[in-house]
Short mmCIF file of C-alpha atoms in Angstrom, two decimals:
data_model
loop_
_atom_site.label_atom_id
_atom_site.label_comp_id
_atom_site.label_asym_id
_atom_site.label_seq_id
_atom_site.Cartn_x
_atom_site.Cartn_y
_atom_site.Cartn_z
CA MET A 1 30.84 169.55 -147.98
CA LYS A 2 32.74 171.30 -145.19
CA ARG A 3 30.05 173.97 -145.11
CA PHE A 4 27.36 171.30 -144.71
CA ALA A 5 29.29 169.69 -141.85
CA ALA A 6 29.69 173.05 -140.12
CA VAL A 7 25.96 173.79 -140.47
CA ALA A 8 25.11 170.31 -139.17
CA VAL A 9 27.37 170.84 -136.15
CA ILE A 10 25.77 174.23 -135.40
CA ILE A 11 22.28 172.76 -135.74
CA GLY A 12 23.33 169.87 -133.47
CA ILE A 13 24.64 172.29 -130.84
CA ILE A 14 21.44 174.34 -131.01
CA LEU A 15 19.29 171.22 -130.64
CA ILE A 16 21.37 169.98 -127.71
CA GLY A 17 20.97 173.41 -126.09
CA ILE A 18 17.20 173.44 -126.62
CA PHE A 19 16.69 169.88 -125.38
CA GLY A 20 19.10 170.47 -122.50
CA TYR A 21 17.15 173.56 -121.45
CA LYS A 22 13.84 171.73 -121.74
CA GLY A 23 15.23 168.82 -119.73
CA VAL A 24 16.48 171.08 -116.95
CA ARG A 25 13.20 173.03 -117.00
CA SER A 26 11.18 169.79 -116.75
CA TYR A 27 13.33 168.57 -113.88
CA LEU A 28 12.91 171.87 -112.00
CA ASP A 29 9.14 171.83 -112.63
CA LEU A 30 8.94 168.27 -111.30
CA LYS A 31 10.82 169.25 -108.14
CA LYS A 32 8.54 172.28 -107.66
CA TYR A 33 5.44 170.10 -108.19
CA GLN A 34 6.66 167.49 -105.71
CA GLN A 35 7.36 170.20 -103.12
CA GLN A 36 3.92 171.77 -103.62
CA ILE A 37 2.22 168.39 -103.14
CA LYS A 38 4.33 167.66 -100.07
CA GLU A 39 3.30 171.00 -98.52
CA ILE A 40 -0.44 170.33 -98.84
CA LYS A 41 -1.83 169.78 -95.37
CA VAL A 42 -5.59 169.36 -95.20
CA GLU A 43 -7.02 170.46 -91.89
CA ASP A 44 -10.42 169.40 -90.67
CA ILE A 45 -12.99 172.16 -90.32
CA ASP A 46 -15.33 172.64 -87.36
CA LEU A 47 -18.64 172.58 -89.20
CA LYS A 48 -20.38 174.12 -86.20
CA ALA A 49 -18.49 177.33 -87.02
CA VAL A 50 -19.52 177.33 -90.69
CA PRO A 51 -22.72 179.27 -91.43
CA ASP A 52 -25.25 177.95 -93.91
CA GLY A 53 -24.32 178.95 -97.43
CA ILE A 54 -22.75 178.05 -100.72
CA TYR A 55 -18.99 178.26 -100.72
CA ILE A 56 -16.50 178.19 -103.58
CA GLY A 57 -12.95 176.98 -103.07
CA LYS A 58 -9.92 176.46 -105.27
CA ALA A 59 -6.55 174.78 -104.96
CA ASP A 60 -3.84 174.18 -107.47
CA VAL A 61 -0.32 172.99 -107.86
CA LEU A 62 1.75 173.01 -111.01
CA TRP A 63 -0.15 170.32 -112.94
CA ILE A 64 -3.31 169.75 -110.90
CA ALA A 65 -6.11 172.19 -110.08
CA ALA A 66 -9.53 171.86 -108.53
CA GLU A 67 -12.48 174.15 -107.94
CA VAL A 68 -15.44 173.09 -105.81
CA LYS A 69 -18.81 174.37 -104.69
CA VAL A 70 -19.78 173.31 -101.17
CA ILE A 71 -23.32 173.63 -99.82
CA VAL A 72 -23.58 173.80 -96.02
CA GLN A 73 -26.93 173.65 -94.25
CA ASP A 74 -27.57 173.18 -90.55
CA HIS A 75 -23.80 172.84 -89.98
CA LYS A 76 -23.61 169.84 -92.31
CA ILE A 77 -22.06 169.51 -95.73
CA GLU A 78 -25.10 168.80 -97.88
CA HIS A 79 -23.39 168.60 -101.25
CA ILE A 80 -20.06 169.21 -102.97
CA SER A 81 -19.84 169.85 -106.70
CA LEU A 82 -16.52 169.50 -108.46
CA ILE A 83 -16.65 172.47 -110.81
CA LYS A 84 -13.20 171.97 -112.30
CA HIS A 85 -10.52 169.32 -112.02
CA VAL A 86 -7.39 169.66 -114.13
CA ASN A 87 -5.33 166.48 -113.95
CA GLU A 88 -3.58 163.89 -116.03
CA ARG A 89 -4.39 160.56 -114.44
CA GLY A 90 -6.28 161.57 -111.31
CA THR A 91 -9.89 161.33 -112.42
CA SER A 92 -10.52 158.53 -109.95
CA ALA A 93 -10.00 161.11 -107.18
CA GLU A 94 -13.24 162.78 -108.22
CA ILE A 95 -14.96 160.59 -105.62
CA ILE A 96 -13.33 162.63 -102.83
CA PRO A 97 -16.25 165.12 -102.55
CA GLU A 98 -18.67 162.24 -102.05
CA LYS A 99 -16.41 160.72 -99.37
CA VAL A 100 -16.21 164.09 -97.57
CA VAL A 101 -20.00 164.48 -97.57
CA GLU A 102 -20.42 160.94 -96.26
CA ALA A 103 -17.81 161.39 -93.51
CA GLN A 104 -18.74 165.03 -92.76
CA SER A 105 -14.98 165.46 -92.45
CA LEU A 106 -12.04 166.37 -94.62
CA GLN A 107 -10.05 163.55 -93.07
CA VAL A 108 -10.82 160.94 -95.71
CA ASP A 109 -8.46 158.49 -97.36
CA THR A 110 -6.87 159.51 -100.63
CA VAL A 111 -7.60 157.46 -103.73
CA SER A 112 -4.82 155.03 -104.60
CA GLY A 113 -3.22 156.02 -107.89
CA ALA A 114 -4.67 159.52 -107.61
CA THR A 115 -3.16 160.67 -104.33
CA ASN A 116 -2.08 164.08 -105.60
CA SER A 117 -5.46 164.87 -107.14
CA SER A 118 -7.11 163.65 -103.93
CA LYS A 119 -5.03 166.11 -101.92
CA VAL A 120 -5.74 169.03 -104.25
CA ILE A 121 -9.51 168.37 -104.27
CA SER A 122 -9.54 168.05 -100.47
CA LYS A 123 -7.59 171.31 -100.16
CA ALA A 124 -10.08 173.06 -102.44
CA ILE A 125 -12.92 171.87 -100.16
CA GLU A 126 -11.02 173.11 -97.11
CA ASN A 127 -10.41 176.46 -98.80
CA ALA A 128 -14.12 176.75 -99.59
CA LEU A 129 -15.12 176.09 -96.01
CA LYS A 130 -12.49 178.51 -94.68
CA ASN A 131 -14.02 181.37 -96.69
CA SER A 132 -15.47 183.76 -94.15
CA GLU A 133 -18.35 184.79 -96.37
CA ALA A 134 -20.69 182.47 -98.22
CA ALA A 135 -20.63 182.94 -101.94
CA GLN A 136 -24.39 182.83 -101.75
CA SER A 137 -26.77 182.61 -98.83
CA LEU A 138 -29.09 179.61 -98.84
CA ASP A 139 -31.95 181.97 -97.93
CA ALA A 140 -31.57 183.64 -101.33
CA ASN A 141 -32.61 180.44 -103.13
#
């Protein structure tokens, strides 16, 4: 019986250590995620300086990622495709590309309840438009 109690205590200590580590790790990941989101600043792009083309852009933070394809023609954003959007509850932010096309600006309101996904998608669009070379020329189509 004493042996069983000793084994139970050792198992308990191991479990406390594992869960303690996971708890600390989760807390640190959350802080890192919050800092990454806080640091996202989406700048507007001068579309007059963006040549016609098809641009690919990505952005990601710890738990959210987005990849977009942006088509620019005659210094206007013609279309934005959301190629990839990794999220937990931010699917409602998938309207951001449509809002950007409509506004012809990256300065659009975030989606309530999906603010972080909205920021990541907007940053991916900005990153696409900041690429100095088009992924594909529109003339090649």
